[in-house]
Every structure is written in structure tokens, then in C-alpha cells.
Coordinates of C-alpha atoms in Angstrom, one line a residue:
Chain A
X292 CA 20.5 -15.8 4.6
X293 CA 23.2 -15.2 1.5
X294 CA 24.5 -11.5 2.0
X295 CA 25.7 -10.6 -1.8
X296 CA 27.1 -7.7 -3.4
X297 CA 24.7 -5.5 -4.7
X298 CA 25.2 -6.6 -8.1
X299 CA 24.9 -10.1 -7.6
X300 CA 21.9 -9.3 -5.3
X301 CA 20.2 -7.6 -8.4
X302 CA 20.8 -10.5 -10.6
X303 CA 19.5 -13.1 -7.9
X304 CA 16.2 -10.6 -7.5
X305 CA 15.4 -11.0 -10.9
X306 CA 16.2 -14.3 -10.8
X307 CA 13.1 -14.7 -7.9
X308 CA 11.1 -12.6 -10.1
X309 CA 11.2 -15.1 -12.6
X310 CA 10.3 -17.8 -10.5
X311 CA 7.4 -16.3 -9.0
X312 CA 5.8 -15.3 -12.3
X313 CA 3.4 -18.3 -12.2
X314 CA 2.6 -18.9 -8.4
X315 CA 3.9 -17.5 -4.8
X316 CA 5.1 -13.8 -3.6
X317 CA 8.6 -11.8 -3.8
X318 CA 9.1 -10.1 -0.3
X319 CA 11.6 -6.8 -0.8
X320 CA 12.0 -5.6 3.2
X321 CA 14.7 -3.2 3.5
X322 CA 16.1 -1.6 7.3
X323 CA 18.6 0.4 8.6
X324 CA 21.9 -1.4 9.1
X325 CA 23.8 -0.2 12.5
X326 CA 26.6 -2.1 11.0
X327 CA 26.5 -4.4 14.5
X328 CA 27.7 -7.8 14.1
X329 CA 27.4 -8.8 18.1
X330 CA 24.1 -8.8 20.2
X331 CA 24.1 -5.3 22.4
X332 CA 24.5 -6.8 26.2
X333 CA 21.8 -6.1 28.5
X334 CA 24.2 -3.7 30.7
X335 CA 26.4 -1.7 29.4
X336 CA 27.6 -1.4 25.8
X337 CA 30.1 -2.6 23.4
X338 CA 33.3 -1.3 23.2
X339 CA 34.1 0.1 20.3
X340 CA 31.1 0.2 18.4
X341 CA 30.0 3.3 16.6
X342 CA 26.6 2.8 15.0
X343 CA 26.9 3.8 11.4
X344 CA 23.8 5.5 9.7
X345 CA 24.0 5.7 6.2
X346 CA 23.5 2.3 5.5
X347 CA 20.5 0.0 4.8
X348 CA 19.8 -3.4 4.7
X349 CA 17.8 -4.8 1.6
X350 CA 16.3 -8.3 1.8
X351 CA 14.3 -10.4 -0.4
X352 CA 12.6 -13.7 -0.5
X353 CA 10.0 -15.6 -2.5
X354 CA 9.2 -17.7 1.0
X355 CA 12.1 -20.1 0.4
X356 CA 15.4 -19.1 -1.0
X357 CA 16.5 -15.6 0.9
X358 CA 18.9 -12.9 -0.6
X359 CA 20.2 -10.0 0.9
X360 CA 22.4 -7.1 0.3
X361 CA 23.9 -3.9 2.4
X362 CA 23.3 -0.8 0.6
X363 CA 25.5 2.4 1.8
X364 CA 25.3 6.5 1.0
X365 CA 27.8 6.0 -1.7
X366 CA 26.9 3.2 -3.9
X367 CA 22.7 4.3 -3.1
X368 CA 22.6 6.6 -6.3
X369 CA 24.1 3.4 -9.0
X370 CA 21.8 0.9 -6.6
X371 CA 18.8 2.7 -6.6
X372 CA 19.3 3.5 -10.8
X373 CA 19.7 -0.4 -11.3
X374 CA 16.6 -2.0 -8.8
X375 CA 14.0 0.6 -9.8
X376 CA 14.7 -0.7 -13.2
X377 CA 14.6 -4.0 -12.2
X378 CA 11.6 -3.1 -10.2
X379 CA 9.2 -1.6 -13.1
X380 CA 10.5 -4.1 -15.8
X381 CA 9.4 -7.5 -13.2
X382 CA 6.1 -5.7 -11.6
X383 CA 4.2 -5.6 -15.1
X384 CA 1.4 -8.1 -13.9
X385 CA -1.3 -5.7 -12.8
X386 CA -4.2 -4.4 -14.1
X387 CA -4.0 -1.4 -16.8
X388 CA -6.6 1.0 -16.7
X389 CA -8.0 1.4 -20.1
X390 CA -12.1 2.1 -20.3
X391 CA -12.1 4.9 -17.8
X392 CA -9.5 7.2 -19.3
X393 CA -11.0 6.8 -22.7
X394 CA -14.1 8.0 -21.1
X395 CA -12.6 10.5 -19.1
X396 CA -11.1 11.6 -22.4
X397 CA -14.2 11.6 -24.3
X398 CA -15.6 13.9 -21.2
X399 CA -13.3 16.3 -21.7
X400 CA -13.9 17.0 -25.4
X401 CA -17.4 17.7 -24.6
Chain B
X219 CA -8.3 0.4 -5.2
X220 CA -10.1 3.7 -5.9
X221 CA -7.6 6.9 -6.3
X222 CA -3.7 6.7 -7.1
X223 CA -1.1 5.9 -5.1
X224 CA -0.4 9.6 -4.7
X225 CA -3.6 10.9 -3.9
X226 CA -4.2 8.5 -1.6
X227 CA -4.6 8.9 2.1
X228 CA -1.2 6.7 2.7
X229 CA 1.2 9.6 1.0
X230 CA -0.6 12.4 3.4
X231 CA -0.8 9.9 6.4
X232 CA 2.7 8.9 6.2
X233 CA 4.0 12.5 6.0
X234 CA 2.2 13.1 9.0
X235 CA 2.4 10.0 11.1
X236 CA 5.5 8.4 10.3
X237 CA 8.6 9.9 12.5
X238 CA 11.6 7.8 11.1
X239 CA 10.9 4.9 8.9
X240 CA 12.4 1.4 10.5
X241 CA 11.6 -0.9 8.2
X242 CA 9.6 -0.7 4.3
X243 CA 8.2 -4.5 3.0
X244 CA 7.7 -4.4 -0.5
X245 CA 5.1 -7.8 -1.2
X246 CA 4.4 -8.8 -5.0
X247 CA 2.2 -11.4 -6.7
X248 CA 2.4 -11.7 -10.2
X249 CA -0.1 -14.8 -10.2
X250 CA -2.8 -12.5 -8.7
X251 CA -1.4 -9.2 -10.5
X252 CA -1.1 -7.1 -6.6
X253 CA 1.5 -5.2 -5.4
X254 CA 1.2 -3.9 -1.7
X255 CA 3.5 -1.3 0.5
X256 CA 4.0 -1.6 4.2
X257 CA 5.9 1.7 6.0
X258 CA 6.4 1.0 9.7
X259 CA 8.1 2.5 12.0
X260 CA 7.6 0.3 15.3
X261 CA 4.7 2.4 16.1
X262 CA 2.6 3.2 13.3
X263 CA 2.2 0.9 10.2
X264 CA 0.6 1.9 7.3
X265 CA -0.5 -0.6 4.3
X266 CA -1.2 0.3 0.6
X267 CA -2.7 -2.7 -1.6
X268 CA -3.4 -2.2 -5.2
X269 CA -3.7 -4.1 -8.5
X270 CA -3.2 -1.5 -10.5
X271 CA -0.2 -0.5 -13.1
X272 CA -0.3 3.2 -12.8
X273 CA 0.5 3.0 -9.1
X274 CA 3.3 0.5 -9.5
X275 CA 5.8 3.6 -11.2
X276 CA 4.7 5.8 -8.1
X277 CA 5.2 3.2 -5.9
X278 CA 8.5 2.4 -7.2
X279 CA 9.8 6.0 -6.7
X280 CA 8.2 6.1 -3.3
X281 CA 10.6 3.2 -2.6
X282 CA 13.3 4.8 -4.0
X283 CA 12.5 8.2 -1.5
X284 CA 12.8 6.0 1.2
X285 CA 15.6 3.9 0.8
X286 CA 17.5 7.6 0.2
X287 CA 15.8 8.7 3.4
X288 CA 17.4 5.6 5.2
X289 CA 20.6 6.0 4.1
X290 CA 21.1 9.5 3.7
X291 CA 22.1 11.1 7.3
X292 CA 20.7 14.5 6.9
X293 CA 16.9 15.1 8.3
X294 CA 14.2 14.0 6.8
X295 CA 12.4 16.9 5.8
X296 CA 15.5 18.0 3.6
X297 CA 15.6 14.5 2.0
X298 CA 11.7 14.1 1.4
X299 CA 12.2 17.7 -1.2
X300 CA 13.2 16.3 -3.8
X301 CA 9.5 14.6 -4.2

């Protein structure tokens, strides 16, 4: 698992995108990040851990190559600007809906 | 997939079922042109699938709503107003 910076990690999603177009799935899973790097021990706790809560974890994968990045509070409003771009650009595959809103529209004049 | 995105039972259902989102999968194929949404939190999980490209913008924003709600650290019901 590669953790990136979030710019890098926007630059390697498109780049799975890309590769996908023909055959296979992208996978975009994203979950809170405590910000723990060691296991939490069945008794007890760990000393001097504080679990953060404004941060999330965004991973992606096309079933091979994995990517990740951590996303906190204060870079969330440039992130989220940049990967729901990315988002609506790559994701233009599906089916438009053409036939029933010119007949919905020709309903309406009636 | 009959209905949009937000009209669908999955917007009403996860206001009303889903406590504190845990985890969001995002799955997309371009080869079969579908796009589906999973919302879990460890308890409930709800699944939207659809081939359409009117629900992908909605679906994209509903993303974006809950990666704010994930990081943001005041209550949910404050976060989810800005819909």
C-alpha cells in the first residue's frame, strides 16, 4: 500500500482511471484515520496516544496496484475541490438519458 | 435503476439508519458504464447501483458530504445542512 500526498494521490487516481477505461473496476474506499500507527493491546492502552478525528483515510485500487492518501480538516476543502473534479471528468461512461426527457418535455407542452 | 439518486430510498434510509459512517466504497466500471455506492457503518450497509449519468454528479456530491462529515469534528446533523 503507497501512502502519497494528496496531490500525487490525485495524479496516480487518474492514472487508474485511465487504465481501467477498457476492462476491470476502480475501488475509492475512504475511513476514518485514528492516526494509530501500533496495534491497540488487548489490556490496557497505549500510552500516549490521543485518537485524532478530523482525519480520513482515502484508498484506491483497480484490484492490483493500491494508492492511498490521508486527508485532514485543513487541506479537506482544496482535496475535495480537486477529486470531485477528477471524479465527474473520469466517471463519464454511463448511460445518458435522452428519449424520456424529450417525452417528458413534449408532455409538458401539452 | 428507476428514480434518481436523490429520490431514492438510499438518501432517506441513510439519514435514518446510518449513526456514524465508518467506512464509504466508491466501485466504478467504465467497461460496463456502472457506478455503485456502499455507506456502512459496521451495522447497517446500504448499496446504491446505477448506470446512469444524472446520478453520477449527485453521487459525487454525496461523496463529497461524507468525506466532510468524516473529517469534520462537529455533529453530524450540523455538517449534513449544508445539503
Amino acid at each position: 500500500m503507497v501512502l502519497l500526498e494528496s496531490e500525487q494521490f490525485l495524479t496516480e487516481l487518474t492514472r487508474l482511471f485511465q487504465k481501467c477505461r477498457t476492462s476491470g473496476s476502480v475501488f475509492i474506499v475512504f475511513n476514518t484515520d485514528d492516526g494509530r500507527t501500533k496495534p491497540v493491546p488487548r489490556k490496557g492502552h497505549i500510552e500516549g496516544f490521543e485518537p485524532a478525528d478530523n482525519k480520513c483515510l482515502l484508498r484506491a485500487t483497480d484490484g492490483k496496484k493500491k494508492i492511498s492518501t490521508v486527508v485532514s480538516s485543513k487541506e479537506v476543502n482544496k482535496f475535495q475541490m480537486a477529486y470531485s473534479n477528477l471524479l465527474r471528468a473520469n466517471m463519464d461512461g454511463l448511460k445518458k438519458k435522452d428519449k424520456k426527457s424529450k417525452n417528458k418535455k413534449s408532455k409538458a407542452t401539452q | 435503476m428507476s428514480g434518481s439518486f436523490l429520490a431514492s430510498d438510499f438518501r432517506n434510509t441513510f439519514e435514518n439508519c446510518i449513526l456514524f459512517v465508518v467506512r464509504v466504497v466508491l466501485k466504478y466500471r467504465h467497461c460496463d458504464g456502472n457506478l455503485c455506492i456502499k455507506v456502512t457503518d459496521d451495522v447497517v450497509c446500504l448499496l446504491y447501483r446505477t448506470d446512469q449519468a444524472q446520478d453520477v454528479k449527485k453521487i459525487e456530491k454525496f461523496h463529497s458530504q461524507l468525506m466532510r462529515l468524516m473529517v469534520a469534528k462537529e455533529s453530524r446533523s450540523a455538517a449534513m445542512e449544508t445539503d
